Coordinates of C-alpha atoms in Angstrom, one line a residue:
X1 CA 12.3 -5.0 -7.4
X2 CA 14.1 -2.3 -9.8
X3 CA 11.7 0.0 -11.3
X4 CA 12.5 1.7 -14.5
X5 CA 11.3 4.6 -13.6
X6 CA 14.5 5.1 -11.3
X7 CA 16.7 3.6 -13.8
X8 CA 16.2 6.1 -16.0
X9 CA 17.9 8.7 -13.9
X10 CA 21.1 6.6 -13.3
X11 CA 23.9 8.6 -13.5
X12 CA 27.6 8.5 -15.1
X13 CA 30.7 7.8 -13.1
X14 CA 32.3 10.4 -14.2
X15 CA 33.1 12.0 -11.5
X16 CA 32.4 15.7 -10.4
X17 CA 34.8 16.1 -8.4
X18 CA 38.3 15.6 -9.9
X19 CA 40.3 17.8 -11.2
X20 CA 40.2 18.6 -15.0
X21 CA 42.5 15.7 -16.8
X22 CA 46.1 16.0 -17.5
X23 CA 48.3 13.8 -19.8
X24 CA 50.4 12.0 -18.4
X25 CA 54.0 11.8 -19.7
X26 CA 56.9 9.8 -18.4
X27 CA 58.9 13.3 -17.3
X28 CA 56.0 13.8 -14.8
X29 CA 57.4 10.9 -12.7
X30 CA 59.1 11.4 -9.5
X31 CA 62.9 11.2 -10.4
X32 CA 63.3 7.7 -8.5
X33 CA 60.5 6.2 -11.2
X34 CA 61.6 8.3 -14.2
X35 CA 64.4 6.0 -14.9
X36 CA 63.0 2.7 -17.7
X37 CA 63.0 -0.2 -15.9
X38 CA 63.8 -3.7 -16.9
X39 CA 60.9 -5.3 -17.4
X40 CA 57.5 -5.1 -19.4
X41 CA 54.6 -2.6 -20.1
X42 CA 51.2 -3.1 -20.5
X43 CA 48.7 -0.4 -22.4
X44 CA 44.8 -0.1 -21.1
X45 CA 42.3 1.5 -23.2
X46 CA 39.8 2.9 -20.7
X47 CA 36.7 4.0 -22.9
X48 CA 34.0 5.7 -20.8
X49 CA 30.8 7.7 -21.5
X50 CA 32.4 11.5 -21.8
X51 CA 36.0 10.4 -22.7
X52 CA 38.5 8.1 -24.0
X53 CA 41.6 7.5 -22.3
X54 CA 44.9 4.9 -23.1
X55 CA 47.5 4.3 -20.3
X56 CA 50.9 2.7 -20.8
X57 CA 51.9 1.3 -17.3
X58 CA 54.9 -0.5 -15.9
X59 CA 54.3 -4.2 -14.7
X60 CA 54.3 -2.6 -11.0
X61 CA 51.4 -0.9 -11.7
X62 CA 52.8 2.6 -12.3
X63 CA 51.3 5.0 -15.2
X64 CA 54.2 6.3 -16.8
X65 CA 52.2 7.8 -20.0
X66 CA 48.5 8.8 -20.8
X67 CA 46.5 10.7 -23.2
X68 CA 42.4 11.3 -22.8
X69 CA 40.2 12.8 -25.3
X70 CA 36.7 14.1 -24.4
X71 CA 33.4 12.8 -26.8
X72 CA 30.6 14.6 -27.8
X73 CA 27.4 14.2 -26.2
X74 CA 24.4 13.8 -28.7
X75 CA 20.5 14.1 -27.4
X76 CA 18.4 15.5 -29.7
X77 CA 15.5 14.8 -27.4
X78 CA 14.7 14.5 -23.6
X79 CA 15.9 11.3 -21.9
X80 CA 18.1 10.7 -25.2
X81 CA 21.9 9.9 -24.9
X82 CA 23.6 9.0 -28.0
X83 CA 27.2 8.7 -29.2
X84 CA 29.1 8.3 -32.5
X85 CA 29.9 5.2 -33.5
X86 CA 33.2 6.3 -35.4
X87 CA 34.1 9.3 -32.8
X88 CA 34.2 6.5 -29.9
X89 CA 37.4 4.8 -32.3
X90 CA 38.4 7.7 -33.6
X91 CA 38.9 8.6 -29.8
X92 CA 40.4 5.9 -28.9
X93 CA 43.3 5.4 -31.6
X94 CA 43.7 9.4 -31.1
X95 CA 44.5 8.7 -27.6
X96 CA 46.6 5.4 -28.5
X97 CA 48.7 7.5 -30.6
X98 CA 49.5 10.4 -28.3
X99 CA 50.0 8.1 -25.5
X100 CA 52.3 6.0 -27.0
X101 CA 54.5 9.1 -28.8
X102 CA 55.5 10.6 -25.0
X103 CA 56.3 7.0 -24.6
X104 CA 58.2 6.4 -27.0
X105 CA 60.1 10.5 -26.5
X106 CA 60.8 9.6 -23.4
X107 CA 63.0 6.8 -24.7
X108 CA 61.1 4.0 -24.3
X109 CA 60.7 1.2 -27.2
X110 CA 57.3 0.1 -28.6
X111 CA 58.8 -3.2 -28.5
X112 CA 58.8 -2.6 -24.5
X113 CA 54.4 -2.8 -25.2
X114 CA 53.9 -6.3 -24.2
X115 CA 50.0 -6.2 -24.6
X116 CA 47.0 -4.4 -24.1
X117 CA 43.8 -4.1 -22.2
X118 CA 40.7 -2.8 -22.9
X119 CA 37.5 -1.3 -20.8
X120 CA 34.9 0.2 -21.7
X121 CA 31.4 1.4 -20.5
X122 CA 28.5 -1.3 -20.2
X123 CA 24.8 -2.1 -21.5
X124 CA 25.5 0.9 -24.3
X125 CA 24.3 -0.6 -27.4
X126 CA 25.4 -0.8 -31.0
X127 CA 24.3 -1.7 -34.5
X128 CA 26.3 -2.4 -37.8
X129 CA 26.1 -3.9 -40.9
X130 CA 28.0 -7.3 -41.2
X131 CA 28.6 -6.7 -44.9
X132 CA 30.0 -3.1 -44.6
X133 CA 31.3 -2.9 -41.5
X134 CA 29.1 0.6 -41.0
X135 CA 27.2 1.8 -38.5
X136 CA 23.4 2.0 -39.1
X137 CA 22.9 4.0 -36.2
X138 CA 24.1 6.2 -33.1
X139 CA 25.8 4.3 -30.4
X140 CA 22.5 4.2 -27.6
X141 CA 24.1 4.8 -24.3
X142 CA 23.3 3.5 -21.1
X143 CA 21.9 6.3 -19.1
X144 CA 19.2 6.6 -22.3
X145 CA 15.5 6.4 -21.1
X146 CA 13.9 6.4 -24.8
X147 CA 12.9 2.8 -23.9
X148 CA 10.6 3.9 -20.7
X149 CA 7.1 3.3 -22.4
X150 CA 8.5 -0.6 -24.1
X151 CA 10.0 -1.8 -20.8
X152 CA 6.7 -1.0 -19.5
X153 CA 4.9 -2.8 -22.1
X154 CA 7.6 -5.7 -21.5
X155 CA 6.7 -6.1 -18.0
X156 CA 3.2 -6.8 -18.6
X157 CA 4.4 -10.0 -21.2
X158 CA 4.3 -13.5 -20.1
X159 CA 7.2 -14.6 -18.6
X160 CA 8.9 -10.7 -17.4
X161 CA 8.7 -11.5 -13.8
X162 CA 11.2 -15.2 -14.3
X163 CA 14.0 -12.6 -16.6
X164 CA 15.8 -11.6 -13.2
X165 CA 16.4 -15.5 -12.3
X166 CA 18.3 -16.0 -16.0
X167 CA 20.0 -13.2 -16.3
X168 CA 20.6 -11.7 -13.0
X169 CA 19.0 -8.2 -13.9
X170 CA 15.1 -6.9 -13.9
X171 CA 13.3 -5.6 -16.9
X172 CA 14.7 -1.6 -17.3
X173 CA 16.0 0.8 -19.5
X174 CA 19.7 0.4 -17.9
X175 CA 20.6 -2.9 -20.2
X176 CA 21.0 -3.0 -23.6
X177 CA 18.2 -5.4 -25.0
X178 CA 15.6 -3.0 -24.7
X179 CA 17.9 -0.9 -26.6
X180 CA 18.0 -3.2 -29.6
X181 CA 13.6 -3.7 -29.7
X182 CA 14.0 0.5 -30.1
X183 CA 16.2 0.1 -32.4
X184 CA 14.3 -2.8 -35.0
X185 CA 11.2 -1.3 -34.1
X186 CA 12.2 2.6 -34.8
X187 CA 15.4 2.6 -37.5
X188 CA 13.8 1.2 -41.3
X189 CA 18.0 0.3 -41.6
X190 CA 18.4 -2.0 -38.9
X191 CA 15.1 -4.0 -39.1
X192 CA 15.7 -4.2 -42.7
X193 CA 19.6 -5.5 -42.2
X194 CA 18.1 -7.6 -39.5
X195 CA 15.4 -9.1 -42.1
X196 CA 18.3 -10.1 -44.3
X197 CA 20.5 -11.6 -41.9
X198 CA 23.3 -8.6 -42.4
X199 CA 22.8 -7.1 -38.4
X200 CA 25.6 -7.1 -36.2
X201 CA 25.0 -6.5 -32.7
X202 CA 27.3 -5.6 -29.8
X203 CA 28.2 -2.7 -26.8
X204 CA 31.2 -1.0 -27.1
X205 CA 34.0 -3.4 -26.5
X206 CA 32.7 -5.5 -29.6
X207 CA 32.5 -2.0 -31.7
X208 CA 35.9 -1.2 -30.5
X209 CA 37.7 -5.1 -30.6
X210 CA 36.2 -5.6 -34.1
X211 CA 37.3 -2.2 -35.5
X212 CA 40.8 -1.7 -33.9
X213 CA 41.6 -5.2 -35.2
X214 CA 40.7 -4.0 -39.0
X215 CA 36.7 -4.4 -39.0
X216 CA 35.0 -6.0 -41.8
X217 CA 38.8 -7.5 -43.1
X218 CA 39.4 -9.4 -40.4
X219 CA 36.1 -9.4 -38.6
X220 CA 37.1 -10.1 -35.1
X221 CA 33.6 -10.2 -33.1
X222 CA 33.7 -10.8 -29.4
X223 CA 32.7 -9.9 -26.1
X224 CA 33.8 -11.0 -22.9
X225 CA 31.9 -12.2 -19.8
X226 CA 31.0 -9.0 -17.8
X227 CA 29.4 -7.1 -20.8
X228 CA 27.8 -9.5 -22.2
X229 CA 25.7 -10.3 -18.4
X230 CA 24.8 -6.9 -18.9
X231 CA 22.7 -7.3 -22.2
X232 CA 20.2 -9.5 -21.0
X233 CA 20.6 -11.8 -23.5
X234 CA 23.3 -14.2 -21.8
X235 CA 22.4 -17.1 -19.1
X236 CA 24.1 -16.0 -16.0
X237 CA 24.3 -19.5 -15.0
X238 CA 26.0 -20.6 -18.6
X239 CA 27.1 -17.7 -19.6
X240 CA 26.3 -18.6 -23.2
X241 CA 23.3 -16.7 -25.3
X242 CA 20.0 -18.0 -23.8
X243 CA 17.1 -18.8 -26.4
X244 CA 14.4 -17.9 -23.5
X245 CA 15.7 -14.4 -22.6
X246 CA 15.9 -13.9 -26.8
X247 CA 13.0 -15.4 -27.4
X248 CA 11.0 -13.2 -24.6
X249 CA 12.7 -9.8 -26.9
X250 CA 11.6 -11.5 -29.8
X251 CA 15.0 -11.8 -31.7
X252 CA 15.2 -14.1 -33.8
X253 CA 19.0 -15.5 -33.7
X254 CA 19.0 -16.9 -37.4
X255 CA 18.5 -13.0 -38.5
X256 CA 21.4 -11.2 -35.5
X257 CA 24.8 -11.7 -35.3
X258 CA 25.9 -11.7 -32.0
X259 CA 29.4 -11.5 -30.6
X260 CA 31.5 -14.7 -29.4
X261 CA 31.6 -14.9 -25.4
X262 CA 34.6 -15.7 -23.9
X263 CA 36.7 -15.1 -20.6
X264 CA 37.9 -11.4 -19.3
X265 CA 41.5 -12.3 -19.8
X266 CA 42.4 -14.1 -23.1
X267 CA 46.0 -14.7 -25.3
X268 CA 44.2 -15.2 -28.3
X269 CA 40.3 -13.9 -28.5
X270 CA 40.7 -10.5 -28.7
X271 CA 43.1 -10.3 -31.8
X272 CA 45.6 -7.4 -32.3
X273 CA 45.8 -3.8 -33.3
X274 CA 45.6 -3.8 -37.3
X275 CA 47.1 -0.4 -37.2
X276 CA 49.1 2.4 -36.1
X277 CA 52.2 2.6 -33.7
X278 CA 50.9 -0.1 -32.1
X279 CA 50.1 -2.2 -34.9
X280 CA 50.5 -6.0 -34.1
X281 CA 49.9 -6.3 -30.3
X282 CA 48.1 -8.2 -28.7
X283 CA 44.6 -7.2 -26.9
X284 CA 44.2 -9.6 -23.9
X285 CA 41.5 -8.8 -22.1
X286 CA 37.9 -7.5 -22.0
X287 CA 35.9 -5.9 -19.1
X288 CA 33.0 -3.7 -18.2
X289 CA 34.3 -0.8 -16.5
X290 CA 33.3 -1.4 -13.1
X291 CA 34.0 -5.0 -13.3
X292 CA 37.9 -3.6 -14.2
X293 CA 37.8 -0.9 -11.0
X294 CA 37.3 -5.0 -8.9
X295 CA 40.2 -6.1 -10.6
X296 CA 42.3 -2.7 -10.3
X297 CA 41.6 -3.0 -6.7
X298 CA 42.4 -6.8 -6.9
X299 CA 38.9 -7.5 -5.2
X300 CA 39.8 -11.5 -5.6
X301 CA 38.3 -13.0 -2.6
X302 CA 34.4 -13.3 -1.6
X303 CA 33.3 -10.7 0.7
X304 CA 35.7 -8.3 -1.1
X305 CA 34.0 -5.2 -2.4
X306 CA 35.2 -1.8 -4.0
X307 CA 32.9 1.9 -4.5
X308 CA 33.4 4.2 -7.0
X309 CA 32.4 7.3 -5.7
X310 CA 31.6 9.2 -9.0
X311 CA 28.6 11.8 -10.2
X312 CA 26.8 8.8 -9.1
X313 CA 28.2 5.2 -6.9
X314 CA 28.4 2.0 -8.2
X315 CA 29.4 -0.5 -5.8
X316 CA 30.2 -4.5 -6.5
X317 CA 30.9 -6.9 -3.6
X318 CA 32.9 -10.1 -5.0
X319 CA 30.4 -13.4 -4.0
X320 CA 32.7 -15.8 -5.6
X321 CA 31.9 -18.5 -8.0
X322 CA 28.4 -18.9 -7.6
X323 CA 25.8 -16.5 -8.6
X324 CA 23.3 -14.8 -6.5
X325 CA 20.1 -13.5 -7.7
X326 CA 19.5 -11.0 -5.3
X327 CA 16.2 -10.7 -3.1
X328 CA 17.0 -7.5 -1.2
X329 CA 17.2 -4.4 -4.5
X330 CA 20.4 -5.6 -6.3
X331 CA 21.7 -6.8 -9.3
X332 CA 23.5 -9.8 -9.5
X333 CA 26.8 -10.0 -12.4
X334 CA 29.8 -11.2 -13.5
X335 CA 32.8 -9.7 -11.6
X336 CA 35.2 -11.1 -14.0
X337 CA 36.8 -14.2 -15.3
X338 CA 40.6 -14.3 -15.5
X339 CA 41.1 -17.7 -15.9
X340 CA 38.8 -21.0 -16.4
X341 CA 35.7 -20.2 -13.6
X342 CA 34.2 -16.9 -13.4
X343 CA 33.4 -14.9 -10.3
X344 CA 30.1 -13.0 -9.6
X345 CA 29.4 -9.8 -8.2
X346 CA 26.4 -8.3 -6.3
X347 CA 26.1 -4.7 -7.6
X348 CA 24.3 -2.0 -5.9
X349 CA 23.7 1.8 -8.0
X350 CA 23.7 5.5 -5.8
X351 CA 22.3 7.5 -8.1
X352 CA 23.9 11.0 -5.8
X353 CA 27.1 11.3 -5.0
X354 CA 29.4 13.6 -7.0
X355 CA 26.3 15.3 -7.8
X356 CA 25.1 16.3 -4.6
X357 CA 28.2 18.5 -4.9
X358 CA 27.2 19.9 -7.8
X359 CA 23.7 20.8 -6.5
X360 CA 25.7 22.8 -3.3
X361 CA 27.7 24.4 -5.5
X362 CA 25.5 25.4 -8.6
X363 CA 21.9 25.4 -7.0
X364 CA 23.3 26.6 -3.7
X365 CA 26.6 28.5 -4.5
X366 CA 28.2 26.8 -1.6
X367 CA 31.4 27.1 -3.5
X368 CA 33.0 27.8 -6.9
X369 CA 34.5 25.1 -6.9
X370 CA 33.5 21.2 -6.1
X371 CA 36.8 20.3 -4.7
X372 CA 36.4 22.5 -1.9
X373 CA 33.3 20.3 -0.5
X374 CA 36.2 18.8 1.8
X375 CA 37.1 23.0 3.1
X376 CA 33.1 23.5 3.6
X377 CA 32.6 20.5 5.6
X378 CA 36.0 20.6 7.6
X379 CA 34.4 24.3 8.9
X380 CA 32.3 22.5 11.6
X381 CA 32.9 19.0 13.9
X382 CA 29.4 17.5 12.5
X383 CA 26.3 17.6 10.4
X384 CA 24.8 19.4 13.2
X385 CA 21.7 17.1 13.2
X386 CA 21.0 17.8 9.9
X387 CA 20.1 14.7 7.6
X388 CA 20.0 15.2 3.7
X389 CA 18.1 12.7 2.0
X390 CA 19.4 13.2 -1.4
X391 CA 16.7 11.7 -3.4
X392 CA 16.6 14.0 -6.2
X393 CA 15.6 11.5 -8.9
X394 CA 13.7 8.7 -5.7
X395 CA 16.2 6.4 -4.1
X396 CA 18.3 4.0 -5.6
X397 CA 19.6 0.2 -4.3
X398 CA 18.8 -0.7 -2.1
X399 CA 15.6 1.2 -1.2
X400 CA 13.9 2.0 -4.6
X401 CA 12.0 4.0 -3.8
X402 CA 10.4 6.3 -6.7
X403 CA 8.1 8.6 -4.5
X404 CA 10.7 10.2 -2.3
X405 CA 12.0 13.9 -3.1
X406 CA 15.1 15.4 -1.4
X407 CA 14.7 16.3 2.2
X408 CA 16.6 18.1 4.6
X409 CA 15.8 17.1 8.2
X410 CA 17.6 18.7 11.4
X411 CA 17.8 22.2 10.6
X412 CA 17.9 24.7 13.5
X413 CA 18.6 28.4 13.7
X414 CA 22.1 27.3 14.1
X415 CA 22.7 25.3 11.1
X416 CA 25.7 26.4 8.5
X417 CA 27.0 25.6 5.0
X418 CA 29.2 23.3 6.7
X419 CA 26.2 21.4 8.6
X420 CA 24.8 20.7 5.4
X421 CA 27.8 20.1 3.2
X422 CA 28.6 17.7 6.2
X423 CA 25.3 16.0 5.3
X424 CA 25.6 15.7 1.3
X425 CA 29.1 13.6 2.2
X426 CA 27.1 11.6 4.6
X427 CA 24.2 10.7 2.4
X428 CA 26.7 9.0 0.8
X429 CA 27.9 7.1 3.3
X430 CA 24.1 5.9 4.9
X431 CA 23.0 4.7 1.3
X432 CA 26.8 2.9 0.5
X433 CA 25.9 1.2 4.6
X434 CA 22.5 0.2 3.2
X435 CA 23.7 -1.3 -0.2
X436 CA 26.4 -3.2 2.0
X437 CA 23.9 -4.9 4.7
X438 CA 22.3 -6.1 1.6
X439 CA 25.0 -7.4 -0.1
X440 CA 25.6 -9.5 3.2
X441 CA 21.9 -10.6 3.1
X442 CA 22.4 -11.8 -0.2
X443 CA 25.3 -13.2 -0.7
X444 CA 26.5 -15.1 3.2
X445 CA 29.6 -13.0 3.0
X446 CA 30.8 -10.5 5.7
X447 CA 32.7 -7.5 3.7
X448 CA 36.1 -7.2 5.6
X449 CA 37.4 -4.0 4.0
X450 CA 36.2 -1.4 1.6
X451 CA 38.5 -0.2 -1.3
X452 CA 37.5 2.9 -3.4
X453 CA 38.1 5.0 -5.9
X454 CA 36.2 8.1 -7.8
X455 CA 36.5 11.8 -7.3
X456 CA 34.5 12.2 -3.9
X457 CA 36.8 9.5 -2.6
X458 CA 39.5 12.4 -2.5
X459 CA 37.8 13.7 0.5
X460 CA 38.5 12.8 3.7
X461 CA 36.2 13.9 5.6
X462 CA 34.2 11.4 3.0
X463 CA 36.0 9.0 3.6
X464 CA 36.7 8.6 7.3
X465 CA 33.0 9.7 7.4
X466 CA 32.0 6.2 5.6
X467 CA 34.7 4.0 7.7
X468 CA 32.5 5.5 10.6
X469 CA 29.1 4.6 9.1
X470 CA 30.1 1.2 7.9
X471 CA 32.5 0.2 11.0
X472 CA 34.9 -0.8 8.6
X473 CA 38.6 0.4 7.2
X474 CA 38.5 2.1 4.2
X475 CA 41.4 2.0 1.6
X476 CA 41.8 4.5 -1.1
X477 CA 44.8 4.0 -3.5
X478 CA 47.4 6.9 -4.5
X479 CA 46.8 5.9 -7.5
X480 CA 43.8 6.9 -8.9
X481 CA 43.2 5.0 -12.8
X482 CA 41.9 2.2 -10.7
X483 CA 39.6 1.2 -13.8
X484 CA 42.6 1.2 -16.4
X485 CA 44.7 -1.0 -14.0
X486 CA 42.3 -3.7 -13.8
X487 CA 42.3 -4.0 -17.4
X488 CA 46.0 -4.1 -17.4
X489 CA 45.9 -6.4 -14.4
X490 CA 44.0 -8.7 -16.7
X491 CA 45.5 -8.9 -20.0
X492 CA 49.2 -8.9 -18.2
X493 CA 47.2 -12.2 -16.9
X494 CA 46.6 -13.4 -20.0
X495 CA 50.1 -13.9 -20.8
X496 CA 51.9 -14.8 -17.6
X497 CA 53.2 -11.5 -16.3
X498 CA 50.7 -11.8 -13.8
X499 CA 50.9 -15.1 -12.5
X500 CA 49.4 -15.3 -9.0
X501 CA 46.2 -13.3 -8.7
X502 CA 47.4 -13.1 -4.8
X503 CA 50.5 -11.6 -5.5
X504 CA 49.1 -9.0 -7.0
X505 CA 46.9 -7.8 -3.9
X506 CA 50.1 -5.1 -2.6
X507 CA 49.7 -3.3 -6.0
X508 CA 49.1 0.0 -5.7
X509 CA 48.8 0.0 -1.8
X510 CA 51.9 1.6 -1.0
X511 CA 51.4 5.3 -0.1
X512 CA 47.4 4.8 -0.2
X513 CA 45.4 5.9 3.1
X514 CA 43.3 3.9 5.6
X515 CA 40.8 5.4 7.1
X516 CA 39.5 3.5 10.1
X517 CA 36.3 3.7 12.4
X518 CA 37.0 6.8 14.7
X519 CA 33.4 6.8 16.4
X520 CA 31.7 4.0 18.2
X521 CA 29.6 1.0 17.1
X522 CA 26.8 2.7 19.2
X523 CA 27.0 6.2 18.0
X524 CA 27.6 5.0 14.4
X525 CA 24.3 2.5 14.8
X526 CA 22.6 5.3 16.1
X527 CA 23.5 7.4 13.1
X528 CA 22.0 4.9 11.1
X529 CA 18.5 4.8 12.9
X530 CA 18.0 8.2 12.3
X531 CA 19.3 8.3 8.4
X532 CA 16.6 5.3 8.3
X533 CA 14.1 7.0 10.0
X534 CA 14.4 10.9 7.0
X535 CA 14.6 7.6 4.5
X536 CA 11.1 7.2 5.7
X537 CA 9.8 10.3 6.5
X538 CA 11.1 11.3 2.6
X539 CA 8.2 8.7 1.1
X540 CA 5.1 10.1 -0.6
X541 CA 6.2 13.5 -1.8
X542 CA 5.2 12.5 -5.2
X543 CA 1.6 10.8 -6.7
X544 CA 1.8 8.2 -9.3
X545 CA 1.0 11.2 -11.8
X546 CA 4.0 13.0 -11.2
X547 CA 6.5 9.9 -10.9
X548 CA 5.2 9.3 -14.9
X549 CA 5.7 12.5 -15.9
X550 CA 9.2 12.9 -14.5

């Protein structure tokens, strides 16, 4: 069972490792893809948790134009992480605009814009008033812990330990209706707003859908499927509000207004832009961001699964149709839902990844440089024995385990940076093996290939690394705005561009790499015993005393 204790460490997928972002302009193109082609556009707004970020790309699934703008982080306090309300639009229709002027310089038409997507990050929480349109508070983002001490209280309430069955997640700071208790219990403005019926409610895709279609004129207020199974308040089983789970948060739904549900990929529900060079196209689709990367890596089939190899890893394994509450450390979601049925995901969180870099670099001054983790590991053939049990903050999925430290096991008189830069990559690997035999536990399904994306994914010693671990190919895209595809992938759905999901399962594969297993089953099993065996040895560093204080 999730603790929050570990949840409140989880990190962004922002990744580390890539390089610092570039705009993307149509002239940037290879001289082969320069040329406009007949044939349609599609723009994605991809709103994450340190930037915003709109790309225009061809129906083939080629960028051809891209502007990102970088937010301001706000924590006034320890475990804090707040963001403006207004800067997140402002962001946005910043990027929109710049985006779609190198489009249009390039001599390209607006009128070649035949929709848009949108994704943004999940379980961030947001509160406005209905009759204003205002914000009545910071924008509480996910990685937030202020909510430590009430998810504690929650857990001890009648009727915590049957949540998990509803709504496919635990009791922890990572969703966003513990958010909104802190909020009516802390901010006089939203329990008064709330009192007289005037609070809105919603995570960032509402905040964004209801303002870039005109806000309190036209009052667009929706969600779609993926965001809203991350609030806690929707039946995973219905997918519709659920009076138990709002009942158990004691919210009242006579006094809240809460966004409309529908399907990730919709001609109608998500309105159009009310302004700017855009103004009058449509928005046809909705998705959490890793719920976009499945899509982006047209993850359509059961037993399909992708890994974003960020500061941090989230991984989802497609389980079709049918939900699965996991029993083995996991949380069970909605992938997505492009047409009439929704599909479910198993998702499983690393909280070190990208950041295990990081720590060489700046605790260790391995390099200057994170991108030259690949050139420090490629210095020897192997770890060298050496296992690094990166468990800076505990262990995540599938292990949870809140009493571990980091560990080094294996060093000799021998060992190099390269040993243990060769260790920080595998880490990686072991946990993304673990979080994967779970999945199968789970869900019945055997994964057949592994698809990823994220800045650590550019290595390769990473990567052929985890195809050795795992037994399984690994494909990594040239492409890398895997997350902004998907949500063109599904609004170009929403109108027929797309019309066969399997069709669509060569985009973006051409010029990609597979890495395949290189080592055998044997040696990669016994790999595994012994990652299993430091997971172990790694337990009981810290008392219960020191797990509460961290």
């Amino acid at each position: 069972m999730m603790r929050d204790f570990v949840l409140k460490h989880v990190l962004s997928t922002d990744v580390d490792t890539d390089e610092p972002p570039k705009d993307l302009k149509p002239q940037d193109l290879p001289q082969e893809e320069q040329e406009p082609k007949k044939g349609r556009y599609i723009g994605a707004i991809d709103q994450g948790t340190t930037s915003s970020r709109f790309i225009i790309f061809r129906d083939d699934g080629t960028p051809v134009a891209s502007h990102q703008v970088e937010l301001t982080r706000i924590c006034e306090h320890s475990g804090w992480h707040e963001e403006n309300p207004e800067e997140i639009v402002d962001s946005v229709e910043k990027c929109m605009d710049q985006a779609t002027k190198a489009f249009t310089t390039a001599g390209y038409s607006v009128s070649d814009i035949q929709t848009i997507g949108l994704t943004s990050q999940r379980e961030t929480a947001l509160v406005w008033d209905w009759e204003t349109g205002k914000p009545l508070h910071n924008a509480i983002a996910w990685p937030d812990t202020r909510t430590t001490p009430l998810v504690r209280e929650l857990k001890q309430k009648e009727g915590a330990e049957k949540l998990q069955e509803l709504c496919g997640l635990p009791l922890s700071t990572y969703s966003s209706s513990a958010k909104l208790v802190w909020l009516l219990r802390n901010v006089p403005e939203v329990k008064e707003a709330y009192d007289n019926g005037r609070l809105a409610f919603g995570t960032v895709d509402t905040w964004l859908l209801y303002n870039l279609n005109g806000g309190k004129e036209n009052n667009v207020f929706v969600t779609d499927v993926t965001n809203a199974s991350r609030t806690m308040f929707a039946n995973l089983h219905t997918l519709e509000y659920d009076d138990t789970l709002l009942d158990f948060f004691g919210i009242d739904r006579s006094k809240i207004r809460l966004p409309k549900i529908v399907a990730s990929s919709h001609e109608s529900a998500f309105g159009s832009m009310a302004q700017g060079p855009l103004k009058g196209i449509k928005i046809t689709s909705c998705l959490g961001d890793q719920s976009a990367a499945l899509v982006g890596h047209c993850a359509f089939s059961p037993g399909q699964a992708k890994n974003t190899y960020g500061t941090g890893c989230f991984l989802l394994y497609n389980v079709g149709n049918t939900p699965v509450i996991s029993k083995h450390g996991l949380l069970a979601t909605v992938g997505y839902q492009l047409g009439d049925t929704p599909v479910y995901a198993l998702e499983g969180s690393i909280a070190v990844a990208g950041s295990g870099v990081s720590f060489l670099m700046n605790n260790l001054g391995f390099f200057r440089d994170a991108r030259k983790i690949n050139d420090e590991a490629a210095t020897v053939s192997d770890s060298g024995g050496c296992v690094f049990v990166t468990a800076f903050s505990g262990l995540f999925a599938p292990y949870w385990i809140d009493d571990a430290k980091g560990t080094i096991f294996g060093i000799s008189q021998h060992t190099q940076r390269g040993h243990i830069a060769r260790a920080t990559l595998e880490a990686v690997c072991f946990q993304t093996k673990a979080i994967l035999d779970a999945m199968e536990k789970d869900s019945g399904e055997r994964l057949k290939e592994l698809a990823v994306d994220g800045g650590l994914s550019n290595s390769d010693i990473c990567m052929q690394s985890q195809s050795d671990i795992i037994q399984l190919p690994i494909e990594r895209p040239k492409m890398h705005e895997i997350t902004a595809l998907g949500a063109a992938i599904a609004a170009g759905y929403a109108l027929g561009i797309y019309k066969d999901l399997d069709a669509l399962r060569g985009m973006n594969r051409s010029n990609g790499k597979v890495f395949k297993p290189q080592i055998a089953e044997t040696d990669s099993a016994r790999m595994y015993k012994q990652w299993s065996k430091a997971v172990e040895m790694s337990r009981g560093w810290l008392d219960n005393s020191a797990i509460n204080a961290g």
